[in-house]
PDB file of C-alpha atoms in Angstrom:
ATOM      1  CA  MET C  13    -126.185 172.364 -95.792  1.00 57.00           C
ATOM      2  CA  LYS C  14    -123.899 169.452 -95.016  1.00 69.00           C
ATOM      3  CA  PHE C  15    -121.606 171.713 -93.010  1.00 67.00           C
ATOM      4  CA  ALA C  16    -124.540 173.020 -90.935  1.00 73.00           C
ATOM      5  CA  GLU C  17    -125.732 169.443 -90.359  1.00 73.00           C
ATOM      6  CA  ASP C  18    -122.257 168.434 -89.186  1.00 68.00           C
ATOM      7  CA  ILE C  19    -122.174 171.367 -86.748  1.00 71.00           C
ATOM      8  CA  ARG C  20    -125.600 170.453 -85.335  1.00 73.00           C
ATOM      9  CA  ALA C  21    -124.594 166.800 -85.033  1.00 72.00           C
ATOM     10  CA  ALA C  22    -121.389 167.788 -83.208  1.00 68.00           C
ATOM     11  CA  PHE C  23    -123.339 169.850 -80.665  1.00 69.00           C
ATOM     12  CA  ARG C  24    -125.898 167.044 -80.166  1.00 75.00           C
ATOM     13  CA  ILE C  25    -123.125 164.540 -79.526  1.00 70.00           C
ATOM     14  CA  GLY C  26    -121.381 166.874 -77.073  1.00 65.00           C
ATOM     15  CA  LEU C  27    -124.588 167.686 -75.201  1.00 69.00           C
ATOM     16  CA  ALA C  28    -125.629 164.047 -74.875  1.00 69.00           C
ATOM     17  CA  SER C  29    -122.136 163.105 -73.684  1.00 64.00           C
ATOM     18  CA  ALA C  30    -122.189 165.873 -71.054  1.00 64.00           C
ATOM     19  CA  ARG C  31    -125.579 164.713 -69.783  1.00 68.00           C
ATOM     20  CA  ALA C  32    -124.327 161.139 -69.478  1.00 64.00           C
ATOM     21  CA  ASN C  33    -121.415 162.353 -67.325  1.00 61.00           C
ATOM     22  CA  LEU C  34    -123.224 164.968 -65.245  1.00 69.00           C
ATOM     23  CA  VAL C  35    -122.192 163.533 -61.855  1.00 67.00           C
ATOM     24  CA  PRO C  36    -118.452 163.207 -62.646  1.00 61.00           C
ATOM     25  CA  MET C  37    -118.529 166.665 -64.246  1.00 67.00           C
ATOM     26  CA  ILE C  38    -119.922 168.311 -61.103  1.00 73.00           C
ATOM     27  CA  VAL C  39    -117.552 166.466 -58.764  1.00 70.00           C
ATOM     28  CA  LEU C  40    -114.385 167.149 -60.748  1.00 65.00           C
ATOM     29  CA  TRP C  41    -115.196 170.780 -61.536  1.00 69.00           C
ATOM     30  CA  MET C  42    -115.875 171.423 -57.857  1.00 76.00           C
ATOM     31  CA  MET C  43    -112.527 169.841 -56.966  1.00 74.00           C
ATOM     32  CA  ALA C  44    -110.692 172.065 -59.461  1.00 71.00           C
ATOM     33  CA  LEU C  45    -112.521 175.182 -58.266  1.00 75.00           C
ATOM     34  CA  VAL C  46    -111.851 174.460 -54.596  1.00 81.00           C
ATOM     35  CA  LEU C  47    -108.169 173.842 -55.302  1.00 78.00           C
ATOM     36  CA  ALA C  48    -107.812 177.104 -57.235  1.00 77.00           C
ATOM     37  CA  VAL C  49    -109.593 179.190 -54.592  1.00 81.00           C
ATOM     38  CA  ALA C  50    -107.666 177.540 -51.774  1.00 84.00           C
ATOM     39  CA  TYR C  51    -104.304 178.101 -53.473  1.00 82.00           C
ATOM     40  CA  TYR C  52    -104.786 181.858 -53.680  1.00 80.00           C
ATOM     41  CA  ARG C  53    -107.131 182.583 -50.779  1.00 82.00           C
ATOM     42  CA  VAL C  54    -106.444 180.108 -47.965  1.00 85.00           C
ATOM     43  CA  PRO C  55    -103.322 180.878 -45.902  1.00 82.00           C
ATOM     44  CA  GLY C  56    -100.839 178.030 -46.028  1.00 82.00           C
ATOM     45  CA  ALA C  57    -102.529 176.205 -48.933  1.00 79.00           C
ATOM     46  CA  ALA C  58     -99.841 177.155 -51.442  1.00 80.00           C
ATOM     47  CA  LYS C  59     -97.142 175.991 -49.017  1.00 81.00           C
ATOM     48  CA  MET C  60     -98.831 172.608 -48.681  1.00 81.00           C
ATOM     49  CA  LEU C  61     -98.386 172.081 -52.417  1.00 77.00           C
ATOM     50  CA  CYS C  62     -94.643 172.721 -52.282  1.00 80.00           C
ATOM     51  CA  PRO C  63     -93.791 168.970 -52.218  1.00 81.00           C
ATOM     52  CA  VAL C  64     -95.815 168.526 -55.404  1.00 80.00           C
ATOM     53  CA  ARG C  65     -94.007 171.440 -57.029  1.00 78.00           C
ATOM     54  CA  ASP C  66     -90.636 170.030 -55.986  1.00 82.00           C
ATOM     55  CA  LEU C  67     -91.518 166.563 -57.311  1.00 79.00           C
ATOM     56  CA  MET C  68     -92.632 167.943 -60.672  1.00 82.00           C
ATOM     57  CA  ALA C  69     -89.569 170.176 -60.928  1.00 77.00           C
ATOM     58  CA  GLN C  70     -87.245 167.248 -60.172  1.00 79.00           C
ATOM     59  CA  TYR C  71     -88.744 164.533 -62.385  1.00 78.00           C
ATOM     60  CA  GLY C  72     -90.315 166.589 -65.161  1.00 79.00           C
ATOM     61  CA  TRP C  73     -92.072 164.583 -67.873  1.00 81.00           C
ATOM     62  CA  GLY C  74     -91.897 161.347 -65.849  1.00 85.00           C
ATOM     63  CA  ALA C  75     -93.855 162.855 -62.980  1.00 85.00           C
ATOM     64  CA  ALA C  76     -96.308 164.388 -65.467  1.00 88.00           C
ATOM     65  CA  PHE C  77     -96.795 160.981 -67.081  1.00 91.00           C
ATOM     66  CA  LEU C  78     -97.520 159.199 -63.803  1.00 89.00           C
ATOM     67  CA  SER C  79     -99.810 161.984 -62.593  1.00 88.00           C
ATOM     68  CA  MET C  80    -101.933 161.777 -65.726  1.00 90.00           C
ATOM     69  CA  VAL C  81    -102.036 157.973 -65.520  1.00 90.00           C
ATOM     70  CA  PHE C  82    -103.795 158.468 -62.201  1.00 89.00           C
ATOM     71  CA  TYR C  83    -106.114 161.227 -63.365  1.00 86.00           C
ATOM     72  CA  CYS C  84    -107.026 159.638 -66.712  1.00 85.00           C
ATOM     73  CA  GLY C  85    -106.929 155.945 -65.806  1.00 83.00           C
ATOM     74  CA  VAL C  86    -107.426 155.354 -62.076  1.00 85.00           C
ATOM     75  CA  LEU C  87    -109.827 158.200 -61.290  1.00 81.00           C
ATOM     76  CA  PRO C  88    -112.252 157.443 -64.162  1.00 79.00           C
ATOM     77  CA  GLY C  89    -112.181 153.812 -63.031  1.00 80.00           C
ATOM     78  CA  LEU C  90    -113.657 154.895 -59.696  1.00 79.00           C
ATOM     79  CA  PHE C  91    -116.541 156.525 -61.533  1.00 75.00           C
ATOM     80  CA  PHE C  92    -117.012 153.323 -63.555  1.00 77.00           C
ATOM     81  CA  LEU C  93    -117.445 151.445 -60.268  1.00 75.00           C
ATOM     82  CA  PHE C  94    -120.155 153.727 -58.897  1.00 74.00           C
ATOM     83  CA  VAL C  95    -121.914 155.107 -61.991  1.00 70.00           C
ATOM     84  CA  ARG C  96    -123.174 152.166 -64.039  1.00 74.00           C
ATOM     85  CA  GLU C  97    -124.670 154.378 -66.768  1.00 70.00           C
ATOM     86  CA  ILE C  98    -121.218 155.423 -68.033  1.00 68.00           C
ATOM     87  CA  ARG C  99    -119.459 152.073 -67.569  1.00 74.00           C
ATOM     88  CA  PRO C 100    -117.941 150.826 -70.863  1.00 73.00           C
ATOM     89  CA  PRO C 101    -118.183 147.161 -71.959  1.00 74.00           C
ATOM     90  CA  ARG C 102    -114.584 146.433 -70.878  1.00 77.00           C
ATOM     91  CA  PRO C 103    -113.948 148.931 -68.086  1.00 78.00           C
ATOM     92  CA  TRP C 104    -110.561 147.705 -66.854  1.00 82.00           C
ATOM     93  CA  MET C 105    -109.022 147.506 -70.309  1.00 84.00           C
ATOM     94  CA  THR C 106    -110.471 150.942 -71.004  1.00 82.00           C
ATOM     95  CA  CYS C 107    -108.902 152.323 -67.810  1.00 84.00           C
ATOM     96  CA  ALA C 108    -105.501 150.867 -68.748  1.00 87.00           C
ATOM     97  CA  LEU C 109    -105.665 152.339 -72.243  1.00 87.00           C
ATOM     98  CA  GLN C 110    -106.855 155.692 -70.945  1.00 86.00           C
ATOM     99  CA  GLY C 111    -104.084 155.748 -68.350  1.00 88.00           C
ATOM    100  CA  PHE C 112    -101.394 155.223 -70.980  1.00 91.00           C
ATOM    101  CA  TRP C 113    -103.007 157.674 -73.404  1.00 91.00           C
ATOM    102  CA  GLY C 114    -103.488 160.297 -70.697  1.00 89.00           C
ATOM    103  CA  GLY C 115     -99.908 159.854 -69.482  1.00 92.00           C
ATOM    104  CA  ALA C 116     -98.481 160.319 -72.966  1.00 93.00           C
ATOM    105  CA  MET C 117    -100.663 163.339 -73.740  1.00 92.00           C
ATOM    106  CA  GLY C 118     -99.973 164.799 -70.289  1.00 90.00           C
ATOM    107  CA  SER C 119     -96.227 164.667 -70.854  1.00 92.00           C
ATOM    108  CA  ILE C 120     -96.628 166.413 -74.204  1.00 94.00           C
ATOM    109  CA  CYS C 121     -98.971 169.058 -72.758  1.00 93.00           C
ATOM    110  CA  ASN C 122     -96.607 169.677 -69.843  1.00 92.00           C
ATOM    111  CA  ALA C 123     -93.850 170.431 -72.349  1.00 93.00           C
ATOM    112  CA  PHE C 124     -96.238 172.739 -74.206  1.00 96.00           C
ATOM    113  CA  PHE C 125     -96.964 174.607 -70.952  1.00 95.00           C
ATOM    114  CA  ALA C 126     -93.230 175.195 -70.582  1.00 94.00           C
ATOM    115  CA  VAL C 127     -92.981 176.483 -74.166  1.00 96.00           C
ATOM    116  CA  GLN C 128     -95.832 178.892 -73.456  1.00 97.00           C
ATOM    117  CA  ASP C 129     -93.886 180.283 -70.488  1.00 96.00           C
ATOM    118  CA  VAL C 130     -90.831 180.809 -72.679  1.00 97.00           C
ATOM    119  CA  LEU C 131     -92.872 182.591 -75.347  1.00 96.00           C
ATOM    120  CA  PHE C 132     -95.173 184.705 -73.173  1.00 96.00           C
ATOM    121  CA  GLY C 133     -93.684 184.671 -69.675  1.00 95.00           C
ATOM    122  CA  ALA C 134     -94.772 182.971 -66.451  1.00 91.00           C
ATOM    123  CA  GLY C 135     -96.964 185.801 -65.186  1.00 89.00           C
ATOM    124  CA  ALA C 136    -100.591 185.463 -64.134  1.00 85.00           C
ATOM    125  CA  ASP C 137    -101.814 188.837 -65.404  1.00 90.00           C
ATOM    126  CA  VAL C 138    -104.961 188.963 -67.539  1.00 92.00           C
ATOM    127  CA  GLN C 139    -103.192 189.602 -70.850  1.00 95.00           C
ATOM    128  CA  THR C 140    -100.774 186.688 -70.376  1.00 95.00           C
ATOM    129  CA  LEU C 141    -103.531 184.307 -69.306  1.00 93.00           C
ATOM    130  CA  PHE C 142    -105.759 185.132 -72.269  1.00 96.00           C
ATOM    131  CA  THR C 143    -102.849 184.958 -74.728  1.00 97.00           C
ATOM    132  CA  LYS C 144    -101.853 181.512 -73.509  1.00 97.00           C
ATOM    133  CA  MET C 145    -105.460 180.339 -73.513  1.00 95.00           C
ATOM    134  CA  ALA C 146    -105.956 181.551 -77.101  1.00 96.00           C
ATOM    135  CA  VAL C 147    -102.799 179.850 -78.392  1.00 97.00           C
ATOM    136  CA  ASP C 148    -103.671 176.696 -76.455  1.00 97.00           C
ATOM    137  CA  GLN C 149    -107.276 176.418 -77.633  1.00 95.00           C
ATOM    138  CA  PHE C 150    -107.226 177.908 -81.131  1.00 96.00           C
ATOM    139  CA  VAL C 151    -103.827 176.690 -82.357  1.00 96.00           C
ATOM    140  CA  TRP C 152    -102.513 173.806 -80.259  1.00 96.00           C
ATOM    141  CA  THR C 153    -105.893 172.156 -79.647  1.00 95.00           C
ATOM    142  CA  VAL C 154    -107.231 172.726 -83.171  1.00 95.00           C
ATOM    143  CA  LEU C 155    -104.138 171.386 -84.915  1.00 95.00           C
ATOM    144  CA  PHE C 156    -103.063 168.595 -82.557  1.00 95.00           C
ATOM    145  CA  VAL C 157    -104.981 167.815 -79.376  1.00 93.00           C
ATOM    146  CA  SER C 158    -108.517 167.471 -80.726  1.00 91.00           C
ATOM    147  CA  PRO C 159    -107.591 165.547 -83.916  1.00 94.00           C
ATOM    148  CA  ALA C 160    -105.411 163.107 -81.967  1.00 94.00           C
ATOM    149  CA  THR C 161    -108.005 162.686 -79.213  1.00 90.00           C
ATOM    150  CA  ALA C 162    -110.859 162.253 -81.680  1.00 89.00           C
ATOM    151  CA  VAL C 163    -109.033 159.520 -83.595  1.00 92.00           C
ATOM    152  CA  TYR C 164    -108.011 157.679 -80.431  1.00 91.00           C
ATOM    153  CA  PHE C 165    -111.471 157.661 -78.879  1.00 87.00           C
ATOM    154  CA  PHE C 166    -113.149 156.817 -82.181  1.00 89.00           C
ATOM    155  CA  TRP C 167    -111.030 153.650 -82.118  1.00 89.00           C
ATOM    156  CA  VAL C 168    -111.828 152.994 -78.433  1.00 85.00           C
ATOM    157  CA  GLY C 169    -115.517 153.572 -79.207  1.00 81.00           C
ATOM    158  CA  ARG C 170    -115.292 150.702 -81.716  1.00 85.00           C
ATOM    159  CA  ASP C 171    -114.130 148.328 -78.945  1.00 82.00           C
ATOM    160  CA  CYS C 172    -110.513 148.917 -80.040  1.00 85.00           C
ATOM    161  CA  SER C 173    -111.262 147.081 -83.283  1.00 87.00           C
ATOM    162  CA  TRP C 174    -109.148 148.225 -86.227  1.00 90.00           C
ATOM    163  CA  ARG C 175    -111.573 146.527 -88.595  1.00 92.00           C
ATOM    164  CA  ARG C 176    -114.574 148.439 -87.263  1.00 90.00           C
ATOM    165  CA  THR C 177    -112.572 151.656 -87.192  1.00 90.00           C
ATOM    166  CA  ARG C 178    -111.636 151.307 -90.868  1.00 90.00           C
ATOM    167  CA  HIS C 179    -115.194 150.320 -91.814  1.00 90.00           C
ATOM    168  CA  GLU C 180    -116.866 153.201 -89.939  1.00 88.00           C
ATOM    169  CA  TRP C 181    -114.265 155.885 -90.669  1.00 89.00           C
ATOM    170  CA  PRO C 182    -116.121 159.124 -91.608  1.00 84.00           C
ATOM    171  CA  ARG C 183    -115.669 160.614 -95.054  1.00 82.00           C
ATOM    172  CA  ARG C 184    -115.327 164.202 -93.791  1.00 81.00           C
ATOM    173  CA  PHE C 185    -112.570 163.732 -91.218  1.00 84.00           C
ATOM    174  CA  TYR C 186    -112.464 167.107 -89.488  1.00 85.00           C
ATOM    175  CA  ARG C 187    -116.156 167.959 -89.656  1.00 80.00           C
ATOM    176  CA  GLN C 188    -117.515 164.542 -88.727  1.00 80.00           C
ATOM    177  CA  LEU C 189    -114.819 163.216 -86.420  1.00 83.00           C
ATOM    178  CA  VAL C 190    -112.905 166.156 -84.945  1.00 87.00           C
ATOM    179  CA  LEU C 191    -115.666 168.769 -84.525  1.00 84.00           C
ATOM    180  CA  PRO C 192    -117.726 166.599 -82.107  1.00 79.00           C
ATOM    181  CA  ASN C 193    -114.608 166.587 -79.924  1.00 80.00           C
ATOM    182  CA  LEU C 194    -113.433 170.156 -80.539  1.00 85.00           C
ATOM    183  CA  LEU C 195    -116.664 172.077 -79.905  1.00 78.00           C
ATOM    184  CA  PRO C 196    -117.431 170.498 -76.483  1.00 76.00           C
ATOM    185  CA  ASN C 197    -113.734 170.816 -75.643  1.00 79.00           C
ATOM    186  CA  TRP C 198    -113.903 174.579 -76.142  1.00 83.00           C
ATOM    187  CA  CYS C 199    -116.934 174.812 -73.850  1.00 75.00           C
ATOM    188  CA  VAL C 200    -115.123 172.899 -71.104  1.00 75.00           C
ATOM    189  CA  ALA C 201    -111.503 173.936 -71.591  1.00 79.00           C
ATOM    190  CA  ILE C 202    -111.570 177.678 -72.334  1.00 83.00           C
ATOM    191  CA  PRO C 203    -112.546 178.717 -68.773  1.00 80.00           C
ATOM    192  CA  VAL C 204    -110.431 175.908 -67.294  1.00 82.00           C
ATOM    193  CA  ASN C 205    -107.366 177.041 -69.262  1.00 87.00           C
ATOM    194  CA  LEU C 206    -107.468 180.417 -67.556  1.00 85.00           C
ATOM    195  CA  VAL C 207    -107.298 178.619 -64.209  1.00 84.00           C
ATOM    196  CA  ILE C 208    -104.533 176.258 -65.382  1.00 89.00           C
ATOM    197  CA  TYR C 209    -102.251 179.051 -66.586  1.00 92.00           C
ATOM    198  CA  ALA C 210    -102.798 181.009 -63.371  1.00 87.00           C
ATOM    199  CA  PHE C 211    -100.870 178.297 -61.494  1.00 89.00           C
ATOM    200  CA  PRO C 212     -97.076 177.885 -61.517  1.00 89.00           C
ATOM    201  CA  LEU C 213     -95.783 175.499 -64.198  1.00 90.00           C
ATOM    202  CA  PRO C 214     -95.133 172.509 -61.877  1.00 88.00           C
ATOM    203  CA  LEU C 215     -98.764 172.529 -60.690  1.00 88.00           C
ATOM    204  CA  ARG C 216    -100.539 173.037 -64.010  1.00 90.00           C
ATOM    205  CA  ILE C 217    -100.524 169.388 -64.969  1.00 89.00           C
ATOM    206  CA  HIS C 218    -102.525 168.548 -61.825  1.00 84.00           C
ATOM    207  CA  ILE C 219    -105.229 171.106 -62.566  1.00 84.00           C
ATOM    208  CA  LEU C 220    -105.313 169.759 -66.119  1.00 88.00           C
ATOM    209  CA  GLY C 221    -105.530 166.261 -64.661  1.00 85.00           C
ATOM    210  CA  LEU C 222    -108.634 166.985 -62.597  1.00 80.00           C
ATOM    211  CA  THR C 223    -110.512 168.261 -65.620  1.00 79.00           C
ATOM    212  CA  SER C 224    -109.013 165.578 -67.878  1.00 82.00           C
ATOM    213  CA  ALA C 225    -110.546 162.866 -65.711  1.00 77.00           C
ATOM    214  CA  PHE C 226    -113.961 164.238 -66.629  1.00 74.00           C
ATOM    215  CA  TRP C 227    -112.890 164.874 -70.222  1.00 76.00           C
ATOM    216  CA  MET C 228    -111.807 161.235 -70.635  1.00 77.00           C
ATOM    217  CA  LEU C 229    -115.324 160.146 -69.660  1.00 74.00           C
ATOM    218  CA  MET C 230    -116.772 162.666 -72.089  1.00 73.00           C
ATOM    219  CA  CYS C 231    -114.507 161.459 -74.894  1.00 75.00           C
ATOM    220  CA  LEU C 232    -115.579 157.854 -74.383  1.00 75.00           C
ATOM    221  CA  GLN C 233    -119.166 158.935 -74.988  1.00 71.00           C
ATOM    222  CA  ILE C 234    -118.244 161.219 -77.891  1.00 73.00           C
ATOM    223  CA  GLY C 235    -116.171 158.526 -79.596  1.00 71.00           C
ATOM    224  CA  THR C 236    -118.977 156.006 -79.329  1.00 71.00           C
ATOM    225  CA  ARG C 237    -121.637 158.451 -80.504  1.00 66.00           C
ATOM    226  CA  THR C 238    -119.659 159.591 -83.548  1.00 66.00           C
ATOM    227  CA  GLY C 239    -121.222 157.398 -86.218  1.00 54.00           C
ATOM    228  CA  VAL C 240    -120.286 156.516 -89.769  1.00 45.00           C
ATOM    229  CA  SER C 241    -122.020 159.557 -91.234  1.00 42.00           C
ATOM    230  CA  GLY C 242    -121.214 161.853 -88.327  1.00 41.00           C
ATOM    231  CA  SER C 243    -124.864 161.799 -87.259  1.00 42.00           C
ATOM    232  CA  PHE C 244    -125.965 161.275 -83.685  1.00 39.00           C
ATOM    233  CA  SER C 245    -126.022 157.715 -82.424  1.00 42.00           C
ATOM    234  CA  THR C 246    -126.227 156.178 -78.975  1.00 40.00           C
ATOM    235  CA  PRO C 247    -123.913 153.562 -77.497  1.00 40.00           C
ATOM    236  CA  ALA C 248    -126.770 151.086 -77.354  1.00 39.00           C
ATOM    237  CA  SER C 249    -127.330 151.387 -81.102  1.00 40.00           C
ATOM    238  CA  SER C 250    -123.719 150.595 -81.971  1.00 41.00           C
ATOM    239  CA  SER C 251    -123.053 146.978 -82.742  1.00 40.00           C
ATOM    240  CA  ARG C 252    -120.071 145.447 -80.972  1.00 40.00           C
ATOM    241  CA  SER C 253    -117.525 143.104 -82.423  1.00 40.00           C
ATOM    242  CA  SER C 254    -113.997 142.158 -81.473  1.00 38.00           C
ATOM    243  CA  SER C 255    -110.960 142.923 -83.549  1.00 37.00           C
TER     244      SER C 255
END
């Protein structure tokens, strides 16, 4: 029964977080879709992205880091300015933290993309795309990305207070803390992954970045809504204290 309750709570948290970020979700998904269609269907679009490919190929993880700082820190900050409903208590500190976190995770994910190419090839055929997506979502994300992201945003959701984080830490780590992040992530990332892996390696981090900007906003809501018992809570019901 407890497991079923944890699953239901995870879906409630994910659904409420998606509703709170409906406008950013629509905008960023449309941007990713337009970019993907243009790259393969609009003459000259792929050539226009050559400077980006060259920059990524030349500077590697450094370029990936700076790109994700923009997507995960600067871009969400623009949404904070115009969408008051999703604005955190300390928006500029949150943007700075998200930028650094996104940059670090982006560099790691960019390296993982390269490993996937070594293991399964750089092709964009259906079998290769689905193989990479499956390894990404059901191995890499399950074992590393979602646990790390859940812990980080749980801490951010407690106003970056280590004391509150220790006090409110859930007893069932994976079910109460990671599942509310993992289940919505699958809903968002599985179709997006197929688009990401269809692009050449130097461009993948930018497609990931567009969706990560929305995902950062989602994770802020998920981290705040993940309560002590793993049950649904709203940001307004969470008491705030400084570390």
